[in-house]
Amino acid sequence: MNAVFYSRPATPQRQREGERKSVRMIASIRERSATAHDAVISDLSRTGCRVSNIFLRAGNPIWVRFGHLAPIESRVIWARSDIAGIRFEQPLHQAVLDHITNRVAR
């Protein structure tokens, strides 16, 4: 019996919408009608971030809170195990991103 292997054509990688900054910080994540939980934030940009140490479902709306800043309305774009990609509903202003990476992330 001969084995036949098929390769799938390479799919173009989605272009990132903004420069990602490598951070490691704790933020509060809250799903609709749920209690907030702490999660680890990494790869932060004006348009989103990657979170870990929390189980989320793709497509769900959430609110992300960095330190004492106001919660940011967001959506879970993808989720695998306890890691998820988050898109902010409105991109962060550059000054807010700078504040988060320079002050909150410390």
PDB file of C-alpha atoms in Angstrom:
ATOM      1  CA  MET A   1       0.000   0.000   0.000  1.00  0.00           C
ATOM      2  CA  ASN A   2       1.406   3.359  -1.027  1.00  0.00           C
ATOM      3  CA  ALA A   3       0.823   6.430   1.099  1.00  0.00           C
ATOM      4  CA  VAL A   4      -0.157   9.612  -0.671  1.00  0.00           C
ATOM      5  CA  PHE A   5       0.566  12.920   0.996  1.00  0.00           C
ATOM      6  CA  TYR A   6      -1.119  16.133  -0.003  1.00  0.00           C
ATOM      7  CA  SER A   7       0.255  19.470   0.956  1.00  0.00           C
ATOM      8  CA  ARG A   8      -2.072  22.350   1.496  1.00  0.00           C
ATOM      9  CA  PRO A   9      -1.189  25.540  -0.317  1.00  0.00           C
ATOM     10  CA  ALA A  10       0.389  28.091   1.948  1.00  0.00           C
ATOM     11  CA  THR A  11      -2.048  30.698   3.144  1.00  0.00           C
ATOM     12  CA  PRO A  12      -0.817  34.253   3.342  1.00  0.00           C
ATOM     13  CA  GLN A  13      -0.303  35.355   6.915  1.00  0.00           C
ATOM     14  CA  ARG A  14      -2.676  38.088   7.984  1.00  0.00           C
ATOM     15  CA  GLN A  15      -1.010  41.472   8.081  1.00  0.00           C
ATOM     16  CA  ARG A  16      -0.870  42.990  11.558  1.00  0.00           C
ATOM     17  CA  GLU A  17      -2.809  46.211  11.874  1.00  0.00           C
ATOM     18  CA  GLY A  18      -0.243  47.876  14.101  1.00  0.00           C
ATOM     19  CA  GLU A  19       3.194  47.537  15.601  1.00  0.00           C
ATOM     20  CA  ARG A  20       3.170  45.057  18.483  1.00  0.00           C
ATOM     21  CA  LYS A  21       5.106  45.840  21.640  1.00  0.00           C
ATOM     22  CA  SER A  22       6.410  42.972  23.697  1.00  0.00           C
ATOM     23  CA  VAL A  23       5.103  43.427  27.244  1.00  0.00           C
ATOM     24  CA  ARG A  24       4.353  41.192  30.180  1.00  0.00           C
ATOM     25  CA  MET A  25       1.776  42.612  32.515  1.00  0.00           C
ATOM     26  CA  ILE A  26      -1.413  41.780  34.350  1.00  0.00           C
ATOM     27  CA  ALA A  27      -4.743  43.226  33.231  1.00  0.00           C
ATOM     28  CA  SER A  28      -8.301  42.624  34.340  1.00  0.00           C
ATOM     29  CA  ILE A  29     -10.551  40.836  31.816  1.00  0.00           C
ATOM     30  CA  ARG A  30     -14.320  40.797  32.198  1.00  0.00           C
ATOM     31  CA  GLU A  31     -16.864  39.024  30.050  1.00  0.00           C
ATOM     32  CA  ARG A  32     -20.465  40.208  29.864  1.00  0.00           C
ATOM     33  CA  SER A  33     -22.331  39.562  33.135  1.00  0.00           C
ATOM     34  CA  ALA A  34     -19.271  37.975  34.705  1.00  0.00           C
ATOM     35  CA  THR A  35     -16.700  38.728  37.366  1.00  0.00           C
ATOM     36  CA  ALA A  36     -13.383  40.188  36.240  1.00  0.00           C
ATOM     37  CA  HIS A  37     -10.330  37.923  36.250  1.00  0.00           C
ATOM     38  CA  ASP A  38      -6.643  38.721  35.979  1.00  0.00           C
ATOM     39  CA  ALA A  39      -4.806  37.640  32.830  1.00  0.00           C
ATOM     40  CA  VAL A  40      -1.281  38.024  31.482  1.00  0.00           C
ATOM     41  CA  ILE A  41      -1.025  40.490  28.590  1.00  0.00           C
ATOM     42  CA  SER A  42       1.623  40.303  25.869  1.00  0.00           C
ATOM     43  CA  ASP A  43       2.136  41.585  22.330  1.00  0.00           C
ATOM     44  CA  LEU A  44       0.259  44.828  22.924  1.00  0.00           C
ATOM     45  CA  SER A  45      -0.607  47.180  20.057  1.00  0.00           C
ATOM     46  CA  ARG A  46      -3.019  50.043  19.413  1.00  0.00           C
ATOM     47  CA  THR A  47      -5.525  47.539  17.999  1.00  0.00           C
ATOM     48  CA  GLY A  48      -5.274  44.594  20.404  1.00  0.00           C
ATOM     49  CA  CYS A  49      -3.207  42.204  22.458  1.00  0.00           C
ATOM     50  CA  ARG A  50      -2.601  38.588  23.319  1.00  0.00           C
ATOM     51  CA  VAL A  51      -3.827  37.317  26.685  1.00  0.00           C
ATOM     52  CA  SER A  52      -3.005  34.136  28.546  1.00  0.00           C
ATOM     53  CA  ASN A  53      -3.891  32.449  31.797  1.00  0.00           C
ATOM     54  CA  ILE A  54      -7.619  32.852  31.088  1.00  0.00           C
ATOM     55  CA  PHE A  55     -10.138  30.766  29.135  1.00  0.00           C
ATOM     56  CA  LEU A  56     -12.184  32.792  26.636  1.00  0.00           C
ATOM     57  CA  ARG A  57     -14.428  31.951  23.686  1.00  0.00           C
ATOM     58  CA  ALA A  58     -13.759  33.381  20.209  1.00  0.00           C
ATOM     59  CA  GLY A  59     -16.315  35.988  19.187  1.00  0.00           C
ATOM     60  CA  ASN A  60     -17.280  37.006  22.717  1.00  0.00           C
ATOM     61  CA  PRO A  61     -17.247  40.668  23.738  1.00  0.00           C
ATOM     62  CA  ILE A  62     -15.011  41.464  26.720  1.00  0.00           C
ATOM     63  CA  TRP A  63     -13.652  44.477  28.594  1.00  0.00           C
ATOM     64  CA  VAL A  64      -9.918  44.843  29.252  1.00  0.00           C
ATOM     65  CA  ARG A  65      -8.683  47.073  32.057  1.00  0.00           C
ATOM     66  CA  PHE A  66      -5.019  48.114  32.323  1.00  0.00           C
ATOM     67  CA  GLY A  67      -4.257  49.301  35.837  1.00  0.00           C
ATOM     68  CA  HIS A  68      -6.584  52.132  36.841  1.00  0.00           C
ATOM     69  CA  LEU A  69      -7.484  53.121  33.270  1.00  0.00           C
ATOM     70  CA  ALA A  70     -11.082  52.850  32.072  1.00  0.00           C
ATOM     71  CA  PRO A  71     -12.095  49.428  30.701  1.00  0.00           C
ATOM     72  CA  ILE A  72     -11.585  49.005  26.955  1.00  0.00           C
ATOM     73  CA  GLU A  73     -14.405  47.372  25.008  1.00  0.00           C
ATOM     74  CA  SER A  74     -12.892  44.489  23.034  1.00  0.00           C
ATOM     75  CA  ARG A  75     -13.655  41.216  21.257  1.00  0.00           C
ATOM     76  CA  VAL A  76     -11.990  37.789  21.386  1.00  0.00           C
ATOM     77  CA  ILE A  77     -10.757  37.097  17.840  1.00  0.00           C
ATOM     78  CA  TRP A  78      -9.256  33.656  18.461  1.00  0.00           C
ATOM     79  CA  ALA A  79      -8.807  31.376  21.449  1.00  0.00           C
ATOM     80  CA  ARG A  80      -6.777  28.218  22.053  1.00  0.00           C
ATOM     81  CA  SER A  81      -6.698  26.676  25.500  1.00  0.00           C
ATOM     82  CA  ASP A  82      -5.846  29.519  27.908  1.00  0.00           C
ATOM     83  CA  ILE A  83      -4.443  31.905  25.247  1.00  0.00           C
ATOM     84  CA  ALA A  84      -6.485  34.340  23.149  1.00  0.00           C
ATOM     85  CA  GLY A  85      -6.122  37.169  20.664  1.00  0.00           C
ATOM     86  CA  ILE A  86      -8.050  40.317  21.540  1.00  0.00           C
ATOM     87  CA  ARG A  87      -9.076  43.178  19.242  1.00  0.00           C
ATOM     88  CA  PHE A  88     -10.011  46.510  20.804  1.00  0.00           C
ATOM     89  CA  GLU A  89     -13.279  47.868  19.386  1.00  0.00           C
ATOM     90  CA  GLN A  90     -11.605  51.274  19.006  1.00  0.00           C
ATOM     91  CA  PRO A  91      -7.834  51.552  18.500  1.00  0.00           C
ATOM     92  CA  LEU A  92      -5.970  53.013  21.438  1.00  0.00           C
ATOM     93  CA  HIS A  93      -4.667  56.531  21.052  1.00  0.00           C
ATOM     94  CA  GLN A  94      -0.866  56.436  20.793  1.00  0.00           C
ATOM     95  CA  ALA A  95      -0.552  58.395  24.054  1.00  0.00           C
ATOM     96  CA  VAL A  96      -2.662  55.777  25.878  1.00  0.00           C
ATOM     97  CA  LEU A  97      -0.541  52.939  24.448  1.00  0.00           C
ATOM     98  CA  ASP A  98       2.622  54.781  25.523  1.00  0.00           C
ATOM     99  CA  HIS A  99       1.182  55.284  29.024  1.00  0.00           C
ATOM    100  CA  ILE A 100       0.328  51.594  29.341  1.00  0.00           C
ATOM    101  CA  THR A 101       3.722  50.390  28.130  1.00  0.00           C
ATOM    102  CA  ASN A 102       5.735  52.987  30.058  1.00  0.00           C
ATOM    103  CA  ARG A 103       3.855  53.083  33.369  1.00  0.00           C
ATOM    104  CA  VAL A 104       1.357  50.270  33.837  1.00  0.00           C
ATOM    105  CA  ALA A 105       3.635  47.546  32.459  1.00  0.00           C
ATOM    106  CA  ARG A 106       6.329  48.231  35.064  1.00  0.00           C
TER     107      ARG A 106
END
